[in-house]
Short mmCIF file of C-alpha atoms in Angstrom, two decimals:
data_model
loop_
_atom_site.label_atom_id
_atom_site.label_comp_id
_atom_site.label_asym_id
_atom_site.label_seq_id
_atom_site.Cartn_x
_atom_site.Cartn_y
_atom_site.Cartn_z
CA UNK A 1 0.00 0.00 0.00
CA UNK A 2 1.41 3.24 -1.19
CA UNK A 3 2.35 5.54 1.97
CA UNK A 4 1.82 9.81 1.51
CA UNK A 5 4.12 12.55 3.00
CA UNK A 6 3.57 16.35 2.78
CA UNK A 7 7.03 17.70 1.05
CA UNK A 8 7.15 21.06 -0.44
CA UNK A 9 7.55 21.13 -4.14
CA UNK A 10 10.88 22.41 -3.93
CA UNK A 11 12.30 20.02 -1.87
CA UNK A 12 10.92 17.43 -3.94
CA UNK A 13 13.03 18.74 -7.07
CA UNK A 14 15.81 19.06 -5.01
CA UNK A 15 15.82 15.69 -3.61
CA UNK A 16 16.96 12.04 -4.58
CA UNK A 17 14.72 9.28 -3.45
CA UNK A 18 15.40 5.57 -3.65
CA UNK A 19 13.39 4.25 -5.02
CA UNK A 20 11.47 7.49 -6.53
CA UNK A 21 8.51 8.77 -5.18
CA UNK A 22 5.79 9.82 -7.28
CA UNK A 23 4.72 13.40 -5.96
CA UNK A 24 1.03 14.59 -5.84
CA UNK A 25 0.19 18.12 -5.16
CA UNK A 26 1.97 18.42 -2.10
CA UNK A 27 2.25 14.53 -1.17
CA UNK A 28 5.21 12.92 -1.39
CA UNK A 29 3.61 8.82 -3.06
CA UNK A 30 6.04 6.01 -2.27
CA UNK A 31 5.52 4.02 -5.09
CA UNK A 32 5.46 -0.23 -4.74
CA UNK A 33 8.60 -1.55 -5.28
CA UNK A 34 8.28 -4.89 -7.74
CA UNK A 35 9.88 -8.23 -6.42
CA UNK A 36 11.41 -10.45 -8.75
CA UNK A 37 8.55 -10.61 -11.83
CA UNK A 38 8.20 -6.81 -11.60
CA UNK A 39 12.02 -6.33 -12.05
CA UNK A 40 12.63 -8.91 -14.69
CA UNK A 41 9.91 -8.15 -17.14
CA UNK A 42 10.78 -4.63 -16.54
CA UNK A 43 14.56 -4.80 -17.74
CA UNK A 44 13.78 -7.55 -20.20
CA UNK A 45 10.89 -4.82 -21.89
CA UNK A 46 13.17 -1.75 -21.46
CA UNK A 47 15.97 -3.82 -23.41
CA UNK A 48 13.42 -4.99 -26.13
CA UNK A 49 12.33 -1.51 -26.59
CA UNK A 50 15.99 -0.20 -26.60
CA UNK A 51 16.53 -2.12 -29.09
CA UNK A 52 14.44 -0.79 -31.24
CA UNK A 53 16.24 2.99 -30.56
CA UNK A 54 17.94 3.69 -34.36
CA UNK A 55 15.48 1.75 -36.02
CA UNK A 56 12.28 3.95 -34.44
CA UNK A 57 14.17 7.34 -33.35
CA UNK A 58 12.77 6.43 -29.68
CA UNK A 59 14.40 6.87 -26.36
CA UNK A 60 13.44 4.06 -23.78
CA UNK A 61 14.00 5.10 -19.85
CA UNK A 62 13.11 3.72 -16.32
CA UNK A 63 11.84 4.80 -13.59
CA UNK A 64 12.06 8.87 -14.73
CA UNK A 65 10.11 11.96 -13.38
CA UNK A 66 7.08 12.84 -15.42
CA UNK A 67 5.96 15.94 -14.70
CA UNK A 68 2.00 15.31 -15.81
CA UNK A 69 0.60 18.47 -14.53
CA UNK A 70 2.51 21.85 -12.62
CA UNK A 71 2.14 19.55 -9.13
CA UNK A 72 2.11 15.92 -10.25
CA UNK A 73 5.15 14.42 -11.23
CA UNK A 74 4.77 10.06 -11.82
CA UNK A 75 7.87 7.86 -12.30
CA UNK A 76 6.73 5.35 -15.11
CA UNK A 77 7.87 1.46 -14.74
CA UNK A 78 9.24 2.63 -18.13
CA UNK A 79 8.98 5.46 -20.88
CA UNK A 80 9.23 5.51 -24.68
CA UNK A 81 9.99 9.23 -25.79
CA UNK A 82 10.24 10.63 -29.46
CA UNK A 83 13.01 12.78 -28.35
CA UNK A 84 15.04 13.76 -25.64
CA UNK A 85 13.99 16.02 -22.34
CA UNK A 86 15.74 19.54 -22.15
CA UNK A 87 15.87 19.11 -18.31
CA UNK A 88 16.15 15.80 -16.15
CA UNK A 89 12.25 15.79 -16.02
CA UNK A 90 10.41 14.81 -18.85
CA UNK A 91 7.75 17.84 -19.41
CA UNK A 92 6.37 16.48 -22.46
CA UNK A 93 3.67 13.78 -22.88
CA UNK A 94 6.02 10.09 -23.43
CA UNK A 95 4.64 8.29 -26.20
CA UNK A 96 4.47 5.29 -24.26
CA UNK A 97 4.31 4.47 -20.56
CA UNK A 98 4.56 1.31 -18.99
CA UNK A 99 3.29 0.14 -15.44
CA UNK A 100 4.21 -3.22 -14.43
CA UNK A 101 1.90 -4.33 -11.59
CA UNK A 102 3.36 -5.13 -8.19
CA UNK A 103 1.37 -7.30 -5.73
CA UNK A 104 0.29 -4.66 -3.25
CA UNK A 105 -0.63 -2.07 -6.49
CA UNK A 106 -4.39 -1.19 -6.01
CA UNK A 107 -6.38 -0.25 -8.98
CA UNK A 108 -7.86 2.71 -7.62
CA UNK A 109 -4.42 4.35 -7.31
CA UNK A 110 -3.38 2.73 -11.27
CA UNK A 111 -6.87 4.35 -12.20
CA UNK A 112 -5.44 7.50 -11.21
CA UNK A 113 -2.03 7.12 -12.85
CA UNK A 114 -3.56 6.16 -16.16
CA UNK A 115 -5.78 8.94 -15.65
CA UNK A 116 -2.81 11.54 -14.94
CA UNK A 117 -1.10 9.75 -18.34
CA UNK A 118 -4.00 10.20 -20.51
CA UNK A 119 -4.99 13.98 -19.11
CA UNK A 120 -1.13 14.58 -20.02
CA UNK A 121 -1.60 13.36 -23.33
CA UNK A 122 0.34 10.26 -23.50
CA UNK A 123 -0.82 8.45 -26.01
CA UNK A 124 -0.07 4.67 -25.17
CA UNK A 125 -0.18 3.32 -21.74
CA UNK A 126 0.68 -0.53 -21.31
CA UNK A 127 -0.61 -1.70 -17.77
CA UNK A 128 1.59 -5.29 -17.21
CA UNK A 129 0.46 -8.08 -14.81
CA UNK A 130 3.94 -10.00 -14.72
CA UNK A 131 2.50 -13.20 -13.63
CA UNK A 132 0.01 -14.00 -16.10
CA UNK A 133 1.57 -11.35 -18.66
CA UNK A 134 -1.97 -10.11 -19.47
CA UNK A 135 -1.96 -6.20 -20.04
CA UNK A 136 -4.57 -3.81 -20.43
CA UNK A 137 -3.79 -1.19 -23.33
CA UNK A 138 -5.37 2.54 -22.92
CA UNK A 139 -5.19 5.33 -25.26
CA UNK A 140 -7.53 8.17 -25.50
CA UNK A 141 -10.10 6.23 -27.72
CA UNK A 142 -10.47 3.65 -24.67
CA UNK A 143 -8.60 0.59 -23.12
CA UNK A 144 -8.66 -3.22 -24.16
CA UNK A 145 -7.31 -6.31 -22.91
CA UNK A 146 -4.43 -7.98 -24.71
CA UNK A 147 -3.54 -11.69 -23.51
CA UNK A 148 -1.37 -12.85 -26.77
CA UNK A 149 1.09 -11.10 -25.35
CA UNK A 150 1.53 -9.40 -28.30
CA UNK A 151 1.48 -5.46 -27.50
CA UNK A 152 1.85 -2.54 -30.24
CA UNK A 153 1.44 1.02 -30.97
CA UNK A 154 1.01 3.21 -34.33
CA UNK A 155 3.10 6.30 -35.56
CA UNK A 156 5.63 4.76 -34.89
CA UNK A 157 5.05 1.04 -34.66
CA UNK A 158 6.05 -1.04 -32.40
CA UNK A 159 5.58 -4.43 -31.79
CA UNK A 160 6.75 -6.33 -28.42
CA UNK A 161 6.22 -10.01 -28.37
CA UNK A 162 5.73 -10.20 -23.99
CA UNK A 163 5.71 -14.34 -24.60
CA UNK A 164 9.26 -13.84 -26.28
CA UNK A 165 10.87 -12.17 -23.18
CA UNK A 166 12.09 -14.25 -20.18
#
């Protein structure tokens, strides 16, 4: 269960946390830390995705500040962007952001993340259940289930084969 502290904005920017802490108008979110399936499929996707960096003219990170509205700022499982930040927060909508579930993730708090994505403008948002690799896809024209494990986007298109990773 995700655990809130008051922190002023400032000190929030000025801070390093370990792990990252999503930041909510004024809150300070610990964020659920994966165990072993979290952390896996996360590097495993992040390298498939890299991979795919010359070919695509994307730029796959972890775990970086999005700054989704003045006083939200979320830390994506993993972010595709077209092009690279001018500062060390991104401040433009990723084209793709990734959440891997962790076991104590509650879907009225991933509700709100998506929510925050989507208001931001991020086009593709890939929700991950590491266990049974089932994902739910959301975009702004709505969100479907994908269990082939076969995940993709448009403009530009990718294709990530979630069976095909370890």
């Amino acid at each position: 269960m995700s655990v809130a502290t008051a922190v002023p904005l400032s000190e929030y920017l000025n801070t390093t946390y370990r792990p990252d802490c999503d930041y909510l108008e004024g809150e300070l979110l610990e964020r659920n830390v994966g165990e072993w399936d979290h952390s896996l499929l996360q590097i495993e996707l992040a390298a498939a995705l890299h991979a795919l960096k010359r070919k695509l003219g994307i730029i796959t990170v972890t775990e970086q500040r999005v700054q989704v509205k003045t006083r939200r700022f979320r830390i994506p499982d993993i972010a595709v962007l077209k092009r690279r930040p001018a500062t060390g927060i991104v401040t433009e909508p990723p084209f793709l952001c990734v959440e891997i579930l962790s076991p104590d993730d509650r879907m009225v708090e991933m509700r709100e993340r998506v929510n925050d994505y989507l208001e931001f403008g991020v086009p593709y948002i890939w929700v991950i259940d590491p266990k049974s690799r089932l994902t739910t896809v959301y975009t702004a024209d709505g969100m479907h289930e994908i269990s082939n494990g076969i995940l993709s986007t448009r403009d530009p298109d990718i294709t990530v084969d979630l069976n095909a990773l370890e």
